CSV table of C-alpha atoms in Angstrom, one decimal:
chain,number,residue,atom,x,y,z
Y,1,UNK,CA,-47.0,24.9,26.8
Y,2,UNK,CA,-50.1,24.8,24.6
Y,3,UNK,CA,-49.8,28.5,24.0
Y,4,UNK,CA,-46.1,28.1,23.3
Y,5,UNK,CA,-46.7,25.3,20.7
Y,6,UNK,CA,-49.4,27.4,19.1
Y,7,UNK,CA,-47.0,30.3,18.8
Y,8,UNK,CA,-44.3,28.1,17.3
Y,9,UNK,CA,-46.9,26.8,14.7
Y,10,UNK,CA,-47.9,30.4,13.9
Y,11,UNK,CA,-44.3,31.5,13.5
Y,12,UNK,CA,-43.6,28.5,11.3
Y,13,UNK,CA,-46.7,29.4,9.1
Y,14,UNK,CA,-45.6,33.0,8.8
Y,15,UNK,CA,-42.0,31.9,7.9
Y,16,UNK,CA,-43.4,29.5,5.3
Y,17,UNK,CA,-45.5,32.2,3.8
Y,18,UNK,CA,-42.6,34.6,3.7
Y,19,UNK,CA,-40.2,32.1,2.1
Y,20,UNK,CA,-42.9,31.1,-0.5
Y,21,UNK,CA,-43.2,34.7,-1.5
Y,22,UNK,CA,-39.5,35.2,-1.5
Y,23,UNK,CA,-39.2,32.7,-4.3
Y,24,UNK,CA,-41.7,34.5,-6.5
Y,25,UNK,CA,-40.5,36.3,-9.7
Y,26,UNK,CA,-43.0,39.1,-10.0
Y,27,UNK,CA,-41.5,41.0,-13.0
Y,28,UNK,CA,-38.7,41.2,-15.5
Y,29,UNK,CA,-35.4,40.4,-13.8
Y,30,UNK,CA,-37.2,39.7,-10.5
Y,31,UNK,CA,-38.5,41.9,-7.7
Y,32,UNK,CA,-35.5,44.1,-7.5
Y,33,UNK,CA,-34.6,43.9,-11.3
Y,34,UNK,CA,-31.2,42.4,-10.6
Y,35,UNK,CA,-32.0,39.1,-12.4
Y,36,UNK,CA,-30.7,37.2,-9.3
Y,37,UNK,CA,-33.1,34.5,-8.2
Y,38,UNK,CA,-33.4,33.9,-4.5
Y,39,UNK,CA,-33.6,30.1,-5.0
Y,40,UNK,CA,-31.3,27.7,-3.2
Y,41,UNK,CA,-30.6,24.0,-3.2
Y,42,UNK,CA,-30.5,23.7,-7.0
Y,43,UNK,CA,-28.7,21.1,-9.0
Y,44,UNK,CA,-25.0,22.0,-9.8
Y,45,UNK,CA,-24.9,19.4,-12.5
Y,46,UNK,CA,-27.5,18.1,-15.0
Y,47,UNK,CA,-27.9,14.7,-16.7
Y,48,UNK,CA,-26.3,14.6,-20.2
Y,49,UNK,CA,-29.7,15.2,-21.9
Y,50,UNK,CA,-30.5,18.1,-19.5
Y,51,UNK,CA,-32.7,18.5,-16.4
Y,52,UNK,CA,-36.0,16.7,-16.3
Y,53,UNK,CA,-38.8,18.4,-18.3
Y,54,UNK,CA,-41.9,18.7,-16.1
Y,55,UNK,CA,-44.2,20.1,-18.8
Y,56,UNK,CA,-44.5,21.8,-22.2
Y,57,UNK,CA,-47.3,24.2,-23.1
Y,58,UNK,CA,-47.6,24.5,-26.9
Y,59,UNK,CA,-50.0,27.4,-27.0
Y,60,UNK,CA,-48.4,30.3,-25.1
Y,61,UNK,CA,-48.8,32.5,-28.2
Y,62,UNK,CA,-46.3,34.1,-30.5
Y,63,UNK,CA,-43.8,36.8,-29.5
Y,64,UNK,CA,-40.7,37.2,-27.3
Y,65,UNK,CA,-42.5,38.0,-24.0
Y,66,UNK,CA,-41.0,36.9,-20.7
Y,67,UNK,CA,-42.8,35.6,-17.6
Y,68,UNK,CA,-43.6,36.5,-14.1
Y,69,UNK,CA,-44.2,33.7,-11.6
Y,70,UNK,CA,-46.2,34.5,-8.4
Y,71,UNK,CA,-48.1,32.1,-6.0
Y,72,UNK,CA,-47.7,29.1,-8.4
Y,73,UNK,CA,-49.0,31.0,-11.5
Y,74,UNK,CA,-47.0,32.1,-14.5
Y,75,UNK,CA,-48.0,35.2,-16.3
Y,76,UNK,CA,-46.9,36.1,-19.8
Y,77,UNK,CA,-48.0,37.7,-23.0
Y,78,UNK,CA,-48.6,36.0,-26.3
Y,79,UNK,CA,-50.1,36.7,-29.7
Y,80,UNK,CA,-52.9,34.6,-31.1
Y,81,UNK,CA,-54.1,35.5,-34.6
Y,82,UNK,CA,-54.3,39.4,-34.6
Y,83,UNK,CA,-54.5,39.9,-30.8
Y,84,UNK,CA,-52.0,40.1,-28.0
Y,85,UNK,CA,-53.1,38.5,-24.8
Y,86,UNK,CA,-52.1,38.4,-21.1
Y,87,UNK,CA,-52.0,34.7,-20.4
Y,88,UNK,CA,-52.0,33.0,-16.9
Y,89,UNK,CA,-50.6,29.4,-16.7
Y,90,UNK,CA,-50.5,27.0,-13.7
Y,91,UNK,CA,-46.8,26.8,-13.0
Y,92,UNK,CA,-47.1,23.2,-11.6
Y,93,UNK,CA,-49.0,21.7,-14.6
Y,94,UNK,CA,-48.5,24.0,-17.5
Y,95,UNK,CA,-52.3,24.3,-18.0
Y,96,UNK,CA,-53.8,27.7,-19.0
Y,97,UNK,CA,-56.0,29.4,-16.4
Y,98,UNK,CA,-57.2,32.4,-18.3
Y,99,UNK,CA,-56.3,34.9,-21.0
Y,100,UNK,CA,-57.2,38.6,-21.4
Y,101,UNK,CA,-56.8,41.0,-24.3
Y,102,UNK,CA,-53.9,43.4,-24.1
Y,103,UNK,CA,-54.1,45.0,-27.6
Y,104,UNK,CA,-53.9,44.6,-31.3
Y,105,UNK,CA,-50.9,42.7,-32.8
Y,106,UNK,CA,-47.6,44.4,-33.2
Y,107,UNK,CA,-46.2,43.4,-36.6
Y,108,UNK,CA,-42.4,43.4,-37.1
Y,109,UNK,CA,-39.8,42.1,-39.5
Y,110,UNK,CA,-38.1,40.2,-36.7
Y,111,UNK,CA,-41.3,38.5,-35.6
Y,112,UNK,CA,-44.8,39.7,-34.6
Y,113,UNK,CA,-46.2,39.9,-31.1
Y,114,UNK,CA,-45.5,41.2,-27.6
Y,115,UNK,CA,-42.0,41.6,-26.2
Y,116,UNK,CA,-42.4,42.6,-22.5
Y,117,UNK,CA,-42.9,40.7,-19.2
Y,118,UNK,CA,-46.0,41.3,-17.1
Y,119,UNK,CA,-45.5,42.7,-13.6
Y,120,UNK,CA,-47.5,41.2,-10.7
Y,121,UNK,CA,-48.3,43.2,-7.6
Y,122,UNK,CA,-51.0,42.8,-4.8
Y,123,UNK,CA,-53.3,40.6,-6.9
Y,124,UNK,CA,-53.1,42.6,-10.1
Y,125,UNK,CA,-51.1,42.1,-13.3
Y,126,UNK,CA,-49.7,45.0,-15.3
Y,127,UNK,CA,-48.8,44.3,-18.9
Y,128,UNK,CA,-47.6,46.4,-21.8
Y,129,UNK,CA,-48.5,45.3,-25.4
Y,130,UNK,CA,-46.2,45.8,-28.4
Y,131,UNK,CA,-48.2,48.8,-29.5
Y,132,UNK,CA,-48.1,50.4,-26.1
Y,133,UNK,CA,-51.3,49.5,-24.4
Y,134,UNK,CA,-50.7,49.3,-20.6
Y,135,UNK,CA,-53.4,47.0,-19.1
Y,136,UNK,CA,-54.2,46.1,-15.5
Y,137,UNK,CA,-56.1,42.9,-14.9
Y,138,UNK,CA,-57.0,40.8,-11.9
Y,139,UNK,CA,-54.4,38.1,-11.3
Y,140,UNK,CA,-57.1,35.6,-10.2
Y,141,UNK,CA,-59.3,35.7,-13.3
Y,142,UNK,CA,-57.9,38.2,-15.9
Y,143,UNK,CA,-60.8,40.7,-15.5
Y,144,UNK,CA,-59.7,44.0,-16.9
Y,145,UNK,CA,-59.5,46.9,-14.4
Y,146,UNK,CA,-58.1,49.7,-16.4
Y,147,UNK,CA,-55.9,50.5,-19.4
Y,148,UNK,CA,-53.7,53.4,-20.7
Y,149,UNK,CA,-52.1,54.1,-24.0
Y,150,UNK,CA,-48.5,55.2,-24.4
Y,151,UNK,CA,-49.3,56.9,-27.7
Y,152,UNK,CA,-52.1,58.9,-26.1
Y,153,UNK,CA,-49.4,60.3,-23.8
Y,154,UNK,CA,-47.3,61.5,-26.7
Y,155,UNK,CA,-45.3,58.4,-27.3
Y,156,UNK,CA,-44.3,56.9,-30.6
Y,157,UNK,CA,-44.2,53.1,-31.0
Y,158,UNK,CA,-40.4,52.3,-31.3
Y,159,UNK,CA,-39.3,50.3,-34.3
Y,160,UNK,CA,-39.4,47.0,-32.5
Y,161,UNK,CA,-42.4,47.9,-30.5
Y,162,UNK,CA,-42.8,48.7,-26.8
Y,163,UNK,CA,-40.6,46.2,-25.0
Y,164,UNK,CA,-40.3,47.4,-21.4
Y,165,UNK,CA,-41.8,45.7,-18.4
Y,166,UNK,CA,-44.0,48.0,-16.2
Y,167,UNK,CA,-42.4,49.1,-12.9
Y,168,UNK,CA,-44.5,49.2,-9.7
Y,169,UNK,CA,-43.2,51.7,-7.1
Y,170,UNK,CA,-45.4,52.0,-4.0
Y,171,UNK,CA,-48.9,53.0,-5.3
Y,172,UNK,CA,-47.6,53.9,-8.8
Y,173,UNK,CA,-47.0,51.9,-11.9
Y,174,UNK,CA,-44.4,53.5,-14.2
Y,175,UNK,CA,-43.9,53.2,-17.9
Y,176,UNK,CA,-42.0,54.9,-20.6
Y,177,UNK,CA,-44.2,56.4,-23.4
Y,178,UNK,CA,-41.4,58.8,-24.5
Y,179,UNK,CA,-41.9,62.0,-26.5
Y,180,UNK,CA,-42.7,65.6,-26.1
Y,181,UNK,CA,-45.1,65.2,-23.1
Y,182,UNK,CA,-42.4,63.5,-21.1
Y,183,UNK,CA,-40.2,60.4,-21.2
Y,184,UNK,CA,-41.6,58.6,-18.2
Y,185,UNK,CA,-45.2,58.5,-16.9
Y,186,UNK,CA,-46.7,57.2,-13.6
Y,187,UNK,CA,-50.2,56.0,-13.0
Y,188,UNK,CA,-52.2,55.2,-9.9
Y,189,UNK,CA,-51.8,51.4,-9.8
Y,190,UNK,CA,-55.4,50.9,-8.7
Y,191,UNK,CA,-57.3,53.4,-10.8
Y,192,UNK,CA,-55.0,53.9,-13.8
Y,193,UNK,CA,-55.2,57.7,-13.4
Y,194,UNK,CA,-52.1,59.5,-14.6
Y,195,UNK,CA,-50.2,61.0,-11.6
Y,196,UNK,CA,-47.3,62.6,-13.4
Y,197,UNK,CA,-45.2,62.7,-16.6
Y,198,UNK,CA,-41.6,63.9,-16.6
Y,199,UNK,CA,-41.2,67.5,-17.7
Y,200,UNK,CA,-38.1,68.6,-19.4
Y,201,UNK,CA,-37.0,65.1,-20.3
Y,202,UNK,CA,-38.5,64.2,-23.7
Y,203,UNK,CA,-36.4,61.4,-25.1
Y,204,UNK,CA,-38.3,58.9,-27.1
Y,205,UNK,CA,-38.9,55.4,-25.7
Y,206,UNK,CA,-36.3,52.8,-26.3
Y,207,UNK,CA,-36.5,49.2,-25.0
Y,208,UNK,CA,-35.0,49.2,-21.5
Y,209,UNK,CA,-37.0,48.5,-18.3
Y,210,UNK,CA,-36.6,51.1,-15.6
Y,211,UNK,CA,-35.4,50.4,-12.0
Y,212,UNK,CA,-36.3,51.9,-8.7
Y,213,UNK,CA,-33.6,52.7,-6.0
Y,214,UNK,CA,-33.3,54.6,-2.8
Y,215,UNK,CA,-30.6,57.2,-3.1
Y,216,UNK,CA,-29.9,60.7,-1.8
Y,217,UNK,CA,-33.0,60.7,0.3
Y,218,UNK,CA,-35.4,59.9,-2.6
Y,219,UNK,CA,-37.0,56.9,-4.3
Y,220,UNK,CA,-35.3,57.3,-7.7
Y,221,UNK,CA,-36.5,55.8,-11.0
Y,222,UNK,CA,-33.5,55.2,-13.3
Y,223,UNK,CA,-34.2,54.7,-17.0
Y,224,UNK,CA,-32.1,54.5,-20.2
Y,225,UNK,CA,-32.9,56.0,-23.6
Y,226,UNK,CA,-31.1,56.5,-26.9
Y,227,UNK,CA,-29.8,59.8,-25.6
Y,228,UNK,CA,-29.6,59.6,-21.8
Y,229,UNK,CA,-29.4,57.9,-18.5
Y,230,UNK,CA,-31.5,59.7,-16.0
Y,231,UNK,CA,-32.9,59.5,-12.5
Y,232,UNK,CA,-36.3,60.9,-11.7
Y,233,UNK,CA,-38.1,61.4,-8.3
Y,234,UNK,CA,-40.8,58.7,-8.0
Y,235,UNK,CA,-42.9,61.2,-6.0
Y,236,UNK,CA,-43.5,63.8,-8.8
Y,237,UNK,CA,-41.4,62.7,-11.9
Y,238,UNK,CA,-38.9,65.6,-11.4
Y,239,UNK,CA,-35.6,64.9,-13.2
Y,240,UNK,CA,-32.9,64.6,-10.4
Y,241,UNK,CA,-30.0,64.0,-12.7
Y,242,UNK,CA,-29.2,63.1,-16.3
Y,243,UNK,CA,-26.1,62.2,-18.3
Y,244,UNK,CA,-25.5,61.6,-22.0
Y,245,UNK,CA,-25.6,58.1,-23.4
Y,246,UNK,CA,-25.5,58.2,-27.2
Y,247,UNK,CA,-26.9,54.8,-28.3
Y,248,UNK,CA,-27.3,53.5,-31.8
Y,249,UNK,CA,-30.2,51.6,-33.5
Y,250,UNK,CA,-31.6,50.2,-30.2
Y,251,UNK,CA,-30.8,50.5,-26.5
Y,252,UNK,CA,-32.1,47.6,-24.5
Y,253,UNK,CA,-30.4,46.3,-21.3
Y,254,UNK,CA,-31.8,47.2,-17.9
Y,255,UNK,CA,-29.7,49.7,-15.9
Y,256,UNK,CA,-27.7,48.3,-12.8
Y,257,UNK,CA,-27.4,50.3,-9.6
Y,258,UNK,CA,-25.2,49.6,-6.6
Y,259,UNK,CA,-24.0,51.9,-3.8
Y,260,UNK,CA,-24.5,55.1,-5.8
Y,261,UNK,CA,-23.0,53.8,-9.0
Y,262,UNK,CA,-25.0,53.2,-12.2
Y,263,UNK,CA,-24.0,50.9,-15.0
Y,264,UNK,CA,-25.6,50.7,-18.5
Y,265,UNK,CA,-24.7,48.9,-21.7
Y,266,UNK,CA,-26.0,48.7,-25.3
Y,267,UNK,CA,-25.3,46.9,-28.5
Y,268,UNK,CA,-24.5,48.0,-32.0
Y,269,UNK,CA,-20.9,48.8,-31.1
Y,270,UNK,CA,-21.8,51.3,-28.3
Y,271,UNK,CA,-20.5,49.5,-25.3
Y,272,UNK,CA,-21.0,50.5,-21.6
Y,273,UNK,CA,-20.8,53.4,-19.3
Y,274,UNK,CA,-20.8,53.7,-15.5
Y,275,UNK,CA,-21.4,56.9,-13.5
Y,276,UNK,CA,-21.4,57.7,-9.8
Y,277,UNK,CA,-24.3,59.7,-8.4
Y,278,UNK,CA,-22.8,61.9,-5.7
Y,279,UNK,CA,-24.3,64.1,-3.0
Y,280,UNK,CA,-26.8,66.6,-4.5
Y,281,UNK,CA,-27.2,64.1,-7.4
Y,282,UNK,CA,-24.0,65.2,-9.1
Y,283,UNK,CA,-22.9,62.9,-11.9
Y,284,UNK,CA,-19.3,61.7,-12.3
Y,285,UNK,CA,-18.2,59.2,-14.9
Y,286,UNK,CA,-16.5,56.1,-13.5
Y,287,UNK,CA,-15.6,54.6,-16.8
Y,288,UNK,CA,-16.8,54.0,-20.4
Y,289,UNK,CA,-15.6,51.3,-22.8
Y,290,UNK,CA,-16.5,48.7,-25.4
Y,291,UNK,CA,-15.7,45.8,-23.1
Y,292,UNK,CA,-19.4,45.1,-22.6
Y,293,UNK,CA,-21.3,45.6,-25.8
Y,294,UNK,CA,-24.4,44.0,-24.5
Y,295,UNK,CA,-27.2,43.8,-27.1
Y,296,UNK,CA,-30.3,42.4,-25.3
Y,297,UNK,CA,-29.3,39.3,-23.3
Y,298,UNK,CA,-28.8,41.3,-20.1
Y,299,UNK,CA,-25.9,42.0,-17.7
Y,300,UNK,CA,-25.9,40.8,-14.0
Y,301,UNK,CA,-24.0,42.2,-11.1
Y,302,UNK,CA,-22.9,39.5,-8.6
Y,303,UNK,CA,-20.5,40.1,-5.7
Y,304,UNK,CA,-18.8,43.1,-7.3
Y,305,UNK,CA,-18.5,41.7,-10.8
Y,306,UNK,CA,-20.6,42.2,-14.0
Y,307,UNK,CA,-21.4,39.2,-16.2
Y,308,UNK,CA,-23.0,39.2,-19.7
Y,309,UNK,CA,-22.4,38.6,-23.4
Y,310,UNK,CA,-20.4,41.3,-25.2
Y,311,UNK,CA,-20.7,41.5,-29.0
Y,312,UNK,CA,-17.0,42.4,-29.0
Y,313,UNK,CA,-15.4,39.8,-26.7
Y,314,UNK,CA,-17.9,37.1,-26.0
Y,315,UNK,CA,-19.1,36.1,-22.5
Y,316,UNK,CA,-17.4,38.7,-20.2
Y,317,UNK,CA,-16.7,39.2,-16.5
Y,318,UNK,CA,-15.8,42.8,-15.5
Y,319,UNK,CA,-15.1,44.6,-12.2
Y,320,UNK,CA,-18.2,46.7,-11.5
Y,321,UNK,CA,-16.4,49.6,-9.8
Y,322,UNK,CA,-13.6,50.0,-12.3
Y,323,UNK,CA,-14.7,48.3,-15.5
Y,324,UNK,CA,-11.6,46.1,-15.6
Y,325,UNK,CA,-12.1,42.9,-17.6
Y,326,UNK,CA,-11.5,39.7,-15.5
Y,327,UNK,CA,-12.1,37.1,-18.3
Y,328,UNK,CA,-13.8,36.6,-21.6
Y,329,UNK,CA,-15.0,33.4,-23.4
Y,330,UNK,CA,-16.1,33.4,-27.0
Y,331,UNK,CA,-15.6,29.8,-28.1
Y,332,UNK,CA,-17.6,27.8,-25.6
Y,333,UNK,CA,-21.0,29.5,-26.2
Y,334,UNK,CA,-22.2,32.2,-28.6
Y,335,UNK,CA,-24.4,35.2,-27.9
Y,336,UNK,CA,-27.4,35.0,-25.7
Y,337,UNK,CA,-29.2,35.8,-22.4
Y,338,UNK,CA,-28.1,35.3,-18.8
Y,339,UNK,CA,-29.9,34.5,-15.5
Y,340,UNK,CA,-28.5,33.8,-12.0
Y,341,UNK,CA,-29.6,31.3,-9.3
Y,342,UNK,CA,-27.8,29.7,-6.4
Y,343,UNK,CA,-24.3,30.5,-7.4
Y,344,UNK,CA,-24.7,29.6,-11.0
Y,345,UNK,CA,-25.5,31.4,-14.3
Y,346,UNK,CA,-28.0,29.9,-16.7
Y,347,UNK,CA,-27.0,31.0,-20.2
Y,348,UNK,CA,-29.1,30.6,-23.3
Y,349,UNK,CA,-27.5,30.7,-26.7
Y,350,UNK,CA,-30.0,32.6,-28.9
Y,351,UNK,CA,-29.3,30.9,-32.3
Y,352,UNK,CA,-29.3,27.3,-31.2
Y,353,UNK,CA,-31.3,27.0,-27.9
Y,354,UNK,CA,-28.3,25.6,-26.1
Y,355,UNK,CA,-28.6,26.2,-22.3
Y,356,UNK,CA,-25.3,26.2,-20.4
Y,357,UNK,CA,-24.8,26.1,-16.6
Y,358,UNK,CA,-21.6,27.8,-15.4
Y,359,UNK,CA,-20.3,28.8,-12.0
Y,360,UNK,CA,-20.6,32.5,-11.1
Y,361,UNK,CA,-16.8,32.9,-10.8
Y,362,UNK,CA,-14.6,36.0,-11.5
Y,363,UNK,CA,-11.7,33.7,-12.1
Y,364,UNK,CA,-12.7,32.0,-15.4
Y,365,UNK,CA,-15.4,30.4,-17.4
Y,366,UNK,CA,-16.4,27.3,-15.4
Y,367,UNK,CA,-19.0,25.3,-17.3
Y,368,UNK,CA,-20.8,22.4,-15.4
Y,369,UNK,CA,-23.5,21.3,-17.8
Y,370,UNK,CA,-25.5,22.0,-21.0
Y,371,UNK,CA,-28.4,20.8,-23.1
Y,372,UNK,CA,-30.3,21.9,-26.2
Y,373,UNK,CA,-33.9,23.1,-26.0
Y,374,UNK,CA,-36.2,20.7,-27.9
Y,375,UNK,CA,-38.6,20.8,-29.6
Y,376,UNK,CA,-38.2,24.2,-31.1
Y,377,UNK,CA,-40.9,26.2,-32.8
Y,378,UNK,CA,-41.6,26.1,-36.5
Y,379,UNK,CA,-43.5,29.4,-36.3
Y,380,UNK,CA,-40.6,31.8,-35.5
Y,381,UNK,CA,-39.8,34.5,-38.0
Y,382,UNK,CA,-36.6,33.4,-40.0
Y,383,UNK,CA,-34.9,36.6,-38.6
Y,384,UNK,CA,-35.9,35.8,-35.1
Y,385,UNK,CA,-34.1,33.7,-32.4
Y,386,UNK,CA,-34.7,32.4,-28.9
Y,387,UNK,CA,-34.7,35.7,-27.2
Y,388,UNK,CA,-36.9,35.2,-24.1
Y,389,UNK,CA,-34.7,35.2,-21.0
Y,390,UNK,CA,-34.4,32.1,-18.7
Y,391,UNK,CA,-36.0,32.3,-15.2
Y,392,UNK,CA,-35.6,30.0,-12.2
Y,393,UNK,CA,-38.4,30.1,-9.7
Y,394,UNK,CA,-39.8,27.5,-7.3
Y,395,UNK,CA,-37.1,25.0,-8.2
Y,396,UNK,CA,-38.1,25.2,-11.9
Y,397,UNK,CA,-36.3,26.6,-14.9
Y,398,UNK,CA,-38.7,28.3,-17.4
Y,399,UNK,CA,-37.7,28.7,-21.1
Y,400,UNK,CA,-39.7,29.9,-24.1
Y,401,UNK,CA,-39.5,29.7,-27.8
Y,402,UNK,CA,-42.5,31.6,-29.2
Y,403,UNK,CA,-45.6,29.5,-28.5
Y,404,UNK,CA,-43.6,26.8,-26.8
Y,405,UNK,CA,-43.3,27.3,-23.0
Y,406,UNK,CA,-41.0,24.8,-21.2
Y,407,UNK,CA,-40.7,23.9,-17.5
Y,408,UNK,CA,-37.7,21.9,-16.2
Y,409,UNK,CA,-36.9,20.6,-12.7
Y,410,UNK,CA,-33.6,22.1,-11.6
Y,411,UNK,CA,-33.9,21.2,-7.9
Y,412,UNK,CA,-34.1,17.4,-8.1
Y,413,UNK,CA,-34.7,15.5,-4.9
């Protein structure tokens, strides 16, 4: 019996470890880049003045960077004076643990500073500065382990800076320098040595973050540029398939993949396109339309439907397979970012800081609660808005407005 009890305790401990890890948010849009949080047991309503604020950190640095949350620590990027830093913050208290230099300040007419989200993997943090410095630091103390430059690989800093979040695939970390030496590049995640760079695909970098999928017998990395959607083999960077996607001005949202079908969207009137990647990596268009003109707030696939804000029709729900519009809502909430947790969407209106909680329903817009983020920064560029995406992790909702980093309790008792 003693042995049996010990076994049960061991299994319980393993189970607790697994579930704790399952609630982590290790990179932009989560571990699988779907922006679907694994959290459960969250509040379905909020008090009229919003969920309880647990803490506010007023020195997270300037910029629009997102956050990764792993083992109770939040990792982000922020600019202080003329330097961009990787910053680690205790997710329970909001107190800073350490900061490490990422690179010189990106200056921009819509606001200076970093735009990307760090990626955390196996005790290391990978972060990309606005000017394209990819740094790897220890998660525990911020000690720098290696760095690489996107411009040294032939890349040109895009107009709004490098914005993508690094992608860890097995022993590689992948980024998008863009340019004549190859659109994508992969590095050994431990040493920083370059392993490959795509030959024959030389589009410049845009602002989307790549995804990794298993399809047609290979680990494929799917990325979006101003000219193309393409899948490359993670093993050697060989281009497996490519299809035209003519963007305008800036191409930003993360590609979405499900059962051999890829969906991408962009703003500036471009709209969306979906393709099926068949046997032998043949590409067949499923649909293309302007029903989802998604600028940079993101699109989420949930139970066969796509949800996001369209510059044309407002908040939109579409059938993933066919592109058919299920509903649109323009009056209740203006343009912004979207995040999913426990059957609900957390929507952030970029101009006002209003946060709305709606049911993830293909039937209609079903709003349950809202509040306005307060206080808001006085340091934001007049052209800038609240562009950092919401994240729910560990029963907490994290929001950011430049140097102000907020943590709210969305689990309750």
